PDB file of C-alpha atoms and ligand atoms in Angstrom:
ATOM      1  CA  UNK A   1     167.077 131.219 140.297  1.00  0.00           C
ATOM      2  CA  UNK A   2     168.654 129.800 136.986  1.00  0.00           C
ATOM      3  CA  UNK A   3     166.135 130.811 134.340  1.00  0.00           C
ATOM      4  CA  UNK A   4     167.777 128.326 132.359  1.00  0.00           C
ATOM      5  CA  UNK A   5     166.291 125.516 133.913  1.00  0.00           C
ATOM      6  CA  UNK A   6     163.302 127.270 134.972  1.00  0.00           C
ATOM      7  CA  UNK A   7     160.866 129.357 133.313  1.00  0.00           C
ATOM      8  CA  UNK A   8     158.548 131.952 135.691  1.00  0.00           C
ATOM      9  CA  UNK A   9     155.542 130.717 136.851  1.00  0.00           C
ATOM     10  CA  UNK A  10     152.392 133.112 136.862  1.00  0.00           C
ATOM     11  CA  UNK A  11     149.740 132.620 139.172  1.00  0.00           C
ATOM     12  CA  UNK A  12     145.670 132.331 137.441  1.00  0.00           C
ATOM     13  CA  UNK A  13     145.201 135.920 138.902  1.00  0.00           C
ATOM     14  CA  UNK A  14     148.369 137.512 137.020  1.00  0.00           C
ATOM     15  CA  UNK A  15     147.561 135.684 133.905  1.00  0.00           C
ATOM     16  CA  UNK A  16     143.918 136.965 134.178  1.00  0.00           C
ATOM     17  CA  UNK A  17     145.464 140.971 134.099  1.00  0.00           C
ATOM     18  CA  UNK A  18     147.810 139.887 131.519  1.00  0.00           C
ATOM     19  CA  UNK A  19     144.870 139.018 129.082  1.00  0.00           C
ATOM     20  CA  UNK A  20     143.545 142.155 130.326  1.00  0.00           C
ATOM     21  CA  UNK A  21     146.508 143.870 128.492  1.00  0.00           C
ATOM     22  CA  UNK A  22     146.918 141.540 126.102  1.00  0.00           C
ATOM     23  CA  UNK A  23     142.945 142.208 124.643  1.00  0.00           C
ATOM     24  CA  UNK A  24     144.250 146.197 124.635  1.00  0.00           C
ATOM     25  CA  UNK A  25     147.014 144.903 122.170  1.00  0.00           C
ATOM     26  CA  UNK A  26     144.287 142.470 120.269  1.00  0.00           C
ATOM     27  CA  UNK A  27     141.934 145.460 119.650  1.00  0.00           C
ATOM     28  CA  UNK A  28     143.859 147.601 118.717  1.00  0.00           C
ATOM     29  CA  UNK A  29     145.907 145.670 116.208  1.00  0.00           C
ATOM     30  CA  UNK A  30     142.723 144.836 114.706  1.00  0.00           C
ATOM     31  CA  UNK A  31     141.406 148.655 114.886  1.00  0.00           C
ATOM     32  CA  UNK A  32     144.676 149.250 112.940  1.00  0.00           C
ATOM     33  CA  UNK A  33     144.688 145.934 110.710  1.00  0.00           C
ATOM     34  CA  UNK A  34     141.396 147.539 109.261  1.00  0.00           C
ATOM     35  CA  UNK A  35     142.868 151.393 109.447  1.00  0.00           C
ATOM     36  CA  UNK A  36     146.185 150.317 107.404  1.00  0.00           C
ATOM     37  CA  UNK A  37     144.674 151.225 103.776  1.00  0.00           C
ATOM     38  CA  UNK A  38     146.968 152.743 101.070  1.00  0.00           C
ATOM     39  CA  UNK A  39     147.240 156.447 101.426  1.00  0.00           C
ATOM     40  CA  UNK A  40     147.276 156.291 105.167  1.00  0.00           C
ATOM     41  CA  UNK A  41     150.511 157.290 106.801  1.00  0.00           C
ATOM     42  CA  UNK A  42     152.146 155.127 109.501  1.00  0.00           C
ATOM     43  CA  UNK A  43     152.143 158.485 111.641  1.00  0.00           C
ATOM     44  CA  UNK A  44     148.515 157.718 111.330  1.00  0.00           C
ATOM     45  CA  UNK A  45     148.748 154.620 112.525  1.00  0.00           C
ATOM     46  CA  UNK A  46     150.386 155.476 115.529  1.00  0.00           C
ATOM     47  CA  UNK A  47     148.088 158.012 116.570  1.00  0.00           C
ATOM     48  CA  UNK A  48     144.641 155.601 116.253  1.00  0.00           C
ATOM     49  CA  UNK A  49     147.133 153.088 118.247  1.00  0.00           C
ATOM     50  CA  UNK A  50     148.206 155.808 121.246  1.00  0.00           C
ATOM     51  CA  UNK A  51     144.364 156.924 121.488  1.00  0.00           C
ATOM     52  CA  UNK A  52     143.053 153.070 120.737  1.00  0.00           C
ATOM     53  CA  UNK A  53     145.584 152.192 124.178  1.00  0.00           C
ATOM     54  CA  UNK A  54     145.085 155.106 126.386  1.00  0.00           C
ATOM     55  CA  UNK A  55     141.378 155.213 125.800  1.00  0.00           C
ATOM     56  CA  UNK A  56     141.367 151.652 127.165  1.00  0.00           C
ATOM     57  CA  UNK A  57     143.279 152.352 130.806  1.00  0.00           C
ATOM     58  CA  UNK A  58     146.303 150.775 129.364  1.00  0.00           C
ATOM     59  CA  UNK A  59     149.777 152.815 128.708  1.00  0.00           C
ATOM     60  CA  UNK A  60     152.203 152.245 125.479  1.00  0.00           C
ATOM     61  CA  UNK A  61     154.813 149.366 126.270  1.00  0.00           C
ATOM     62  CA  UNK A  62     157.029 150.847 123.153  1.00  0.00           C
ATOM     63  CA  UNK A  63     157.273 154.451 123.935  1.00  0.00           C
ATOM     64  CA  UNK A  64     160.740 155.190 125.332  1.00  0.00           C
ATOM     65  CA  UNK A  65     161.830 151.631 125.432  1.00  0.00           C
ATOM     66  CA  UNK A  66     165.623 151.067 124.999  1.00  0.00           C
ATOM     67  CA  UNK A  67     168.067 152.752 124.038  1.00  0.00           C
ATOM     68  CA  UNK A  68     168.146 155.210 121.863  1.00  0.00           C
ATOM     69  CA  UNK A  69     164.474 155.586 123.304  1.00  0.00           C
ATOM     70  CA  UNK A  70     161.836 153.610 120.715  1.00  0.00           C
ATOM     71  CA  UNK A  71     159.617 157.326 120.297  1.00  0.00           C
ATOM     72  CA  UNK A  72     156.221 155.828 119.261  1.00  0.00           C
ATOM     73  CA  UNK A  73     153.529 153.045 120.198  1.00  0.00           C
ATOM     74  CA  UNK A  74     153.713 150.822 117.769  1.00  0.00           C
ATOM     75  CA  UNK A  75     156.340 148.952 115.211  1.00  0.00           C
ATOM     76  CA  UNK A  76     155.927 149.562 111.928  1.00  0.00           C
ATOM     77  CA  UNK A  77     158.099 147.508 109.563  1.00  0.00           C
ATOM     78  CA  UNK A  78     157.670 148.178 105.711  1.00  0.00           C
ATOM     79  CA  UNK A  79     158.105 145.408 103.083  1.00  0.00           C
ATOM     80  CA  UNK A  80     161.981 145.183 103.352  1.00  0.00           C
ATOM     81  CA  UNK A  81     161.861 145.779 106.922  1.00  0.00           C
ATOM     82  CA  UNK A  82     161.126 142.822 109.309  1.00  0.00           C
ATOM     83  CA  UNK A  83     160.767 144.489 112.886  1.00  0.00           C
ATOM     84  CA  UNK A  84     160.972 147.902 114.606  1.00  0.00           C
ATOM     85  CA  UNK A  85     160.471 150.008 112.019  1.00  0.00           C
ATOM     86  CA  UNK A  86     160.064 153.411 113.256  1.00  0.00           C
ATOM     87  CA  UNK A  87     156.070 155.247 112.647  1.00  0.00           C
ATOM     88  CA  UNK A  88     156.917 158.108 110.314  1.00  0.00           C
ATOM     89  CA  UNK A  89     155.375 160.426 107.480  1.00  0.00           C
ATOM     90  CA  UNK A  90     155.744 157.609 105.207  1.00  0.00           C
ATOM     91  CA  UNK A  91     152.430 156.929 103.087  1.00  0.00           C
ATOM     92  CA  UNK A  92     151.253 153.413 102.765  1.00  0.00           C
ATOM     93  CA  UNK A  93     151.078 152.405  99.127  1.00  0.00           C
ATOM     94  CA  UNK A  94     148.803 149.463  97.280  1.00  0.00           C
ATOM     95  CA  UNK A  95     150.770 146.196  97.428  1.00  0.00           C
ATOM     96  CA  UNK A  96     152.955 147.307 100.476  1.00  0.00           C
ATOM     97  CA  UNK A  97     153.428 144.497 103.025  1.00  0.00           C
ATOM     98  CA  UNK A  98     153.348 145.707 106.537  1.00  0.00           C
ATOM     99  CA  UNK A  99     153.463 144.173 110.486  1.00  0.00           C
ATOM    100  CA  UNK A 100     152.642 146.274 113.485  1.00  0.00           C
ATOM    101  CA  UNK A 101     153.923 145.419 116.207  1.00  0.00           C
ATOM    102  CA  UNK A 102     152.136 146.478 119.632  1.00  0.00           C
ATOM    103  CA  UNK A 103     152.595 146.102 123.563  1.00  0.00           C
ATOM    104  CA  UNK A 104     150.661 147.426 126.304  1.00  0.00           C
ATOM    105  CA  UNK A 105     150.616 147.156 130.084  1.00  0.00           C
ATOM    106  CA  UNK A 106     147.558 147.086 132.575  1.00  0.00           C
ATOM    107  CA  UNK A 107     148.768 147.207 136.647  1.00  0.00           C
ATOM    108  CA  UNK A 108     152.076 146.486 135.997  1.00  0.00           C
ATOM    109  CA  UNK A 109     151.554 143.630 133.428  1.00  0.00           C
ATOM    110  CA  UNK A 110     152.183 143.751 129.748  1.00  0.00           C
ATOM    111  CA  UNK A 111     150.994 141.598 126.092  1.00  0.00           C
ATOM    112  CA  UNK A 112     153.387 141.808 123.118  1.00  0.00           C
ATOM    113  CA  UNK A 113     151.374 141.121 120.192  1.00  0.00           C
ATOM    114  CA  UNK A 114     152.354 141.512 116.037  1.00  0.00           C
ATOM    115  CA  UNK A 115     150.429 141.474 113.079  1.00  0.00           C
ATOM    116  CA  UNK A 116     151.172 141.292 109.051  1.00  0.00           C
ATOM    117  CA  UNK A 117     148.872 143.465 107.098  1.00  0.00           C
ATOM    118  CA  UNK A 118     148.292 143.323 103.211  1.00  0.00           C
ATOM    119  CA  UNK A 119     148.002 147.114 102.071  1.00  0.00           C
ATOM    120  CA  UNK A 120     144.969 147.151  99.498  1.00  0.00           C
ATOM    121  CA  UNK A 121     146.130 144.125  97.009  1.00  0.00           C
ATOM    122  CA  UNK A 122     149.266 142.434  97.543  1.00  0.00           C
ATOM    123  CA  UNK A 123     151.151 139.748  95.259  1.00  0.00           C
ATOM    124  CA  UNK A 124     150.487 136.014  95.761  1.00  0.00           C
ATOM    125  CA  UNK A 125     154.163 134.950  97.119  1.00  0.00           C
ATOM    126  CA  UNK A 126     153.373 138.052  99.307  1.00  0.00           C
ATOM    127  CA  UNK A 127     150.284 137.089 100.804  1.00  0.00           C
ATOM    128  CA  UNK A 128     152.002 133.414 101.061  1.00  0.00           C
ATOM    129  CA  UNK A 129     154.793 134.701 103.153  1.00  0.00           C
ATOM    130  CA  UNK A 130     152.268 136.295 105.489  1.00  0.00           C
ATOM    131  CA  UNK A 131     150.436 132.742 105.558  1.00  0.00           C
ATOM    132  CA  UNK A 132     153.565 130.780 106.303  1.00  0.00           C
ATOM    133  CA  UNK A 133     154.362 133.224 108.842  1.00  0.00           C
ATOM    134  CA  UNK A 134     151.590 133.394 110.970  1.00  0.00           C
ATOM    135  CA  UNK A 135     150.757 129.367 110.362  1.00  0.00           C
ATOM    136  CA  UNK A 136     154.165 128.759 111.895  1.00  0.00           C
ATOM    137  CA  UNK A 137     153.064 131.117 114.941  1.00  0.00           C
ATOM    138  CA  UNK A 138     150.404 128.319 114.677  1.00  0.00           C
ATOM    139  CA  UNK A 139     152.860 125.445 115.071  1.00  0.00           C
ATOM    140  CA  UNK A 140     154.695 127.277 117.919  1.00  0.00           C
ATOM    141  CA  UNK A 141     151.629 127.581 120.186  1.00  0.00           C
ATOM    142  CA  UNK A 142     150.208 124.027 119.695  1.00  0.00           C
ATOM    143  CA  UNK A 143     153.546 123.022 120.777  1.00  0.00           C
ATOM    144  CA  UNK A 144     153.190 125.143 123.777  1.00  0.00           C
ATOM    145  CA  UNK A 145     152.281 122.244 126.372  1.00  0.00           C
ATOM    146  CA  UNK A 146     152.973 121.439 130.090  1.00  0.00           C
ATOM    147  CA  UNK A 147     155.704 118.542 130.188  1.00  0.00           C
ATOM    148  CA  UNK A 148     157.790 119.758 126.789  1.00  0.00           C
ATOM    149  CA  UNK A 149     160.656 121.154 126.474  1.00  0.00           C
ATOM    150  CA  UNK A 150     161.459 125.031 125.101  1.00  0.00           C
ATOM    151  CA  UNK A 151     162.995 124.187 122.247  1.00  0.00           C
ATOM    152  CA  UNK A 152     160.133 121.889 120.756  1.00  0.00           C
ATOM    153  CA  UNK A 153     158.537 125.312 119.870  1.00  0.00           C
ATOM    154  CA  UNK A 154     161.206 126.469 118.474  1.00  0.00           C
ATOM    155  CA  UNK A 155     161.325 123.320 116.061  1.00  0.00           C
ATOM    156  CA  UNK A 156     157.878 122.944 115.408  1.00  0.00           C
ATOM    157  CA  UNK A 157     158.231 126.966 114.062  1.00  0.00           C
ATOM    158  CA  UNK A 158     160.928 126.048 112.225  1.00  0.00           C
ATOM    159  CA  UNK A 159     159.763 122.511 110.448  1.00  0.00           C
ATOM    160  CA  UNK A 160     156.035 124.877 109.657  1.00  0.00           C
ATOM    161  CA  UNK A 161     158.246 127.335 107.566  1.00  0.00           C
ATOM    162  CA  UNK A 162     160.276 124.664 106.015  1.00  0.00           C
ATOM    163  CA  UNK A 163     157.619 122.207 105.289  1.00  0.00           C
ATOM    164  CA  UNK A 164     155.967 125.456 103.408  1.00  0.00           C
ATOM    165  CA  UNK A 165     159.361 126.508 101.059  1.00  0.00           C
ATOM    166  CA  UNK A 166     162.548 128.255 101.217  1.00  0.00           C
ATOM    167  CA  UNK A 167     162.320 131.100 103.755  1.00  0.00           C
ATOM    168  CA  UNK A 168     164.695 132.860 105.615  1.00  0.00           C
ATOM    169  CA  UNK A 169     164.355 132.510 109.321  1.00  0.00           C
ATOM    170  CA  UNK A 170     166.176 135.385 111.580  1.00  0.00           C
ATOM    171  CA  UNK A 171     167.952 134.167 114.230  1.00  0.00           C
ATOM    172  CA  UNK A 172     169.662 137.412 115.646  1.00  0.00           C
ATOM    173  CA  UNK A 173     165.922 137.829 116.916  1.00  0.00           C
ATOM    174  CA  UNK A 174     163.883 135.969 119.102  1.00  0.00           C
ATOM    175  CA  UNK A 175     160.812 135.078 121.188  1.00  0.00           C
ATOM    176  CA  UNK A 176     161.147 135.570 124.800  1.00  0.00           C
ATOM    177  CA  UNK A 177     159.269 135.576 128.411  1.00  0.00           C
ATOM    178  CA  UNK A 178     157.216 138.350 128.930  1.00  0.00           C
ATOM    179  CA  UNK A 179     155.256 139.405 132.258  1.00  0.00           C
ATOM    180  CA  UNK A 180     156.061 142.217 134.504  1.00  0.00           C
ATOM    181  CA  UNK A 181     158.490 143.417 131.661  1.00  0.00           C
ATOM    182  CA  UNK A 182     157.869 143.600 128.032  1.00  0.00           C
ATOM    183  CA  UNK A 183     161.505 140.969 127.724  1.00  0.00           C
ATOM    184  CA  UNK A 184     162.274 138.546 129.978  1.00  0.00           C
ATOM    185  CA  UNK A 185     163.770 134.883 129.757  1.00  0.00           C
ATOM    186  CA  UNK A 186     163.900 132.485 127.970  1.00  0.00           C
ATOM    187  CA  UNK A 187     164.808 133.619 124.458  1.00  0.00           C
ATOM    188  CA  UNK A 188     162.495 131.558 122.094  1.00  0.00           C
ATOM    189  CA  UNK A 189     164.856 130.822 118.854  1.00  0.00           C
ATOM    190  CA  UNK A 190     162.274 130.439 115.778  1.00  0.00           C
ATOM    191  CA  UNK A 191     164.720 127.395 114.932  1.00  0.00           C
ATOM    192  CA  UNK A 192     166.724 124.757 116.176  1.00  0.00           C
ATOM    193  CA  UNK A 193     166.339 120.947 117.655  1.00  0.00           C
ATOM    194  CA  UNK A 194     163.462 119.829 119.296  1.00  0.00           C
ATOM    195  CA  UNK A 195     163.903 118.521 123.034  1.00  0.00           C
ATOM    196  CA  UNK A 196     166.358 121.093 124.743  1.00  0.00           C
ATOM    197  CA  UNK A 197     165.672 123.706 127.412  1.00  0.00           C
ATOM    198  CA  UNK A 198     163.439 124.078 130.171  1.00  0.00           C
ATOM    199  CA  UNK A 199     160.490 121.769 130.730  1.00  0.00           C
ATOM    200  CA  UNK A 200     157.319 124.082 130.466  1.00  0.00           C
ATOM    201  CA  UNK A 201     154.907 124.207 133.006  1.00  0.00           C
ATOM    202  CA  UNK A 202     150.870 125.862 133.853  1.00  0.00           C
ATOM    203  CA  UNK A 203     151.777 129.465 134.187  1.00  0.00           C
ATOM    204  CA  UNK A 204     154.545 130.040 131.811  1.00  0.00           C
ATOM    205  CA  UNK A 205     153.721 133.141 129.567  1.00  0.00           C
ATOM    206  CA  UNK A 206     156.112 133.684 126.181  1.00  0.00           C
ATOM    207  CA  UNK A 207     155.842 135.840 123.159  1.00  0.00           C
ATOM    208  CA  UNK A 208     155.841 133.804 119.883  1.00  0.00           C
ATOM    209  CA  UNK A 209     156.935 135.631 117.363  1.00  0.00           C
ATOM    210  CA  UNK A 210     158.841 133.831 113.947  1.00  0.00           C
ATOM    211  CA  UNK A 211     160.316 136.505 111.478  1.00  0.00           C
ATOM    212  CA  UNK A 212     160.721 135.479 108.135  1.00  0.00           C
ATOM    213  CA  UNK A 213     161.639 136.922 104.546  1.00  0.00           C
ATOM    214  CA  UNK A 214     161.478 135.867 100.696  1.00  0.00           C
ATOM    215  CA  UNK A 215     165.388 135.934 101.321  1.00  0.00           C
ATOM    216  CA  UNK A 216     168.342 135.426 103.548  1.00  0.00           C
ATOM    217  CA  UNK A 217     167.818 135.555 107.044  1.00  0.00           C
ATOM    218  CA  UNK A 218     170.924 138.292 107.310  1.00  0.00           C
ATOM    219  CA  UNK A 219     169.866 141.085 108.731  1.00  0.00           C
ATOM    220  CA  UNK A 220     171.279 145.394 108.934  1.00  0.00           C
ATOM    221  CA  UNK A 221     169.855 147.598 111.731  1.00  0.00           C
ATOM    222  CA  UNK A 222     169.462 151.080 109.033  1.00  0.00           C
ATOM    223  CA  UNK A 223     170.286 154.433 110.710  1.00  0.00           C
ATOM    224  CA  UNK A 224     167.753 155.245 112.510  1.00  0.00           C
ATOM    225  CA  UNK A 225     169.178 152.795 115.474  1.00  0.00           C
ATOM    226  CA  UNK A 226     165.838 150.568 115.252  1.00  0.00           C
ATOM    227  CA  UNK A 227     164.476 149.410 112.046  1.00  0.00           C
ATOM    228  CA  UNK A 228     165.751 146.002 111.366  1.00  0.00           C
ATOM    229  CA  UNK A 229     165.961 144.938 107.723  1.00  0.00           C
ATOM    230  CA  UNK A 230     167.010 142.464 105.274  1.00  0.00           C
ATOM    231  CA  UNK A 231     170.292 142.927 104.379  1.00  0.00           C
ATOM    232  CA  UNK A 232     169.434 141.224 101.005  1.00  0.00           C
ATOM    233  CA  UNK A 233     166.906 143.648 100.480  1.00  0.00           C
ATOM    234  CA  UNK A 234     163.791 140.442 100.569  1.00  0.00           C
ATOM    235  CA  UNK A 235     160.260 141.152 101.773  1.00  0.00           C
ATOM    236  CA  UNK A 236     159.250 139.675 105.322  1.00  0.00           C
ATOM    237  CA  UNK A 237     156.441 139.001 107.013  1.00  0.00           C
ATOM    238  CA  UNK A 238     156.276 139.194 111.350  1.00  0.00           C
ATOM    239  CA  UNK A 239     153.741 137.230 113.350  1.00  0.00           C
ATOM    240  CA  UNK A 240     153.271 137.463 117.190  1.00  0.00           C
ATOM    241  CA  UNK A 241     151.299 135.894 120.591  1.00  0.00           C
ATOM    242  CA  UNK A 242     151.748 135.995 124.510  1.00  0.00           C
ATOM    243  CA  UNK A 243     150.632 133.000 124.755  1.00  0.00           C
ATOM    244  CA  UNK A 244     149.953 131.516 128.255  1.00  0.00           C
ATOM    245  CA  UNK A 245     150.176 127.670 129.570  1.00  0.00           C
ATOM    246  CA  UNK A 246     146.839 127.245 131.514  1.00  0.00           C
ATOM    247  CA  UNK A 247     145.782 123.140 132.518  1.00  0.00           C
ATOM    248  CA  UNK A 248     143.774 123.137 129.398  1.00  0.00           C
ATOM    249  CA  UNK A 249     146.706 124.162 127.016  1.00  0.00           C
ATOM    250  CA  UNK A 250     148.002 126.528 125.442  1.00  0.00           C
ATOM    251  CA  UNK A 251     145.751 130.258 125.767  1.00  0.00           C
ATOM    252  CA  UNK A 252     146.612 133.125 123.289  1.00  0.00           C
ATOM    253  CA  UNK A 253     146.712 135.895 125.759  1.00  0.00           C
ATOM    254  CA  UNK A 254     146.609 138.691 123.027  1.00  0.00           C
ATOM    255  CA  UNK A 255     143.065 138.001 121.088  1.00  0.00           C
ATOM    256  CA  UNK A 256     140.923 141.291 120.742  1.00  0.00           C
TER     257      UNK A 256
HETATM  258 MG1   MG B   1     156.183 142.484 119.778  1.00  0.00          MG
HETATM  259 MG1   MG B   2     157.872 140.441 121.434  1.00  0.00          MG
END
């Protein structure tokens, strides 16, 4: 099967366990939204996250992913750092600008979910870039509909962040299918023209997720093998869904 021309189809029952794992990755991004106060170490984080998943029947879709194995639960990306930042001793601070990033999996079937947090008061164009962010994970889902095609998400991301200002939008990094793994086709570019790509149809699950910084969208993978940041050294701000296509639109999969 070309996944090219075809996205995977889930049936109502796998859907149903997906929200199942996908309101594990809801709560507990909003367990840690609330936990993520300066003075708190992201080591910290990760520990109310491993307990928050496990205590729920659900197991850690991060933990030894990839390769060099990811070795914690959650993403935690820093300010400068847009995605897979590594959970480490590292002491939150007023003003810092952080998204978690969390997956989980229930019987088999996982929900990819990612949040921007303000740390005790953040700056205006700050808080902005979080807004823009997550409005154009907005954009992306109402444009999630039976009978269009891929890459009107994509564009409807895209046009949110540039109707907004002058934002960098990654493009190395991507959306993508998600079911009975964590990555799976399509990749969902947060850019690019409308009208191209599969047709989507009831059933189709993908992760939203734009990326965007105060800066260029160039990005440098920093030593520790994971942590992707701006190269030009700009602020970003990380927003993310499993989103599901049910016969009465588009269903956020990943709500707590
Ligand atoms: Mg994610
Ligand atoms: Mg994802």
């Amino acid at each position: 099967m070309s996944l090219l021309n075809r996205i995977e189809i889930k049936t109502a029952e796998e859907i149903a366990l997906m929200r199942r794992a996908g309101a594990v990755v809801g709560q507990t991004l909003e367990i840690l939204r609330v936990s993520a106060k300066p003075g708190v170490s992201l080591q910290e984080l990760n520990a109310i996250a491993a307990e928050s998943i496990s205590s729920r029947g659900a197991t850690p879709s991060f933990l030894g992913y990839g390769v060099p194995p990811f070795p914690a639960v959650i993403c935690t990306s820093v300010n400068d750092v847009i995605v897979h930042g590594i959970p480490d001793d590292r002491v939150l601070l007023d003003g810092d600008l952080l998204s978690i990033d969390c997956g989980a999996i229930v019987e088999g079937w996982h929900g990819d979910a990612a949040i921007t947090v303000a740390v005790g008061s953040i700056s205006a164009e700050h808080q902005k870039l979080s807004d823009v962010c997550r409005e154009s994970l907005n954009a992306g889902i109402a444009a999630m509909v039976a009978g269009a095609k891929l890459t009107d998400i994509s564009h409807a991301i895209e046009s949110s962040i540039n109707a907004a200002g002058n934002y960098g939008i990654l493009r190395e990094y991507t959306g993508h299918g998600i079911g009975t793994s964590m990555h799976m086709d399509p990749a969902v570019p947060n850019y690019g023209p409308a009208g191209k790509g599969p047709k989507l149809s009831v059933g189709n699950v993908l992760a939203l997720e734009p990326m965007i910084t105060l800066g260029s969208a160039q990005t440098q993978v920093l030593d520790d093998d994971w942590s992707v940041a701006s190269a030009d050294g700009s602020w970003a701000s990380h927003w993310e869904h499993t989103v599901a296509i049910t016969a009465s639109g588009p269903q956020i999969l990943t709500l707590p």
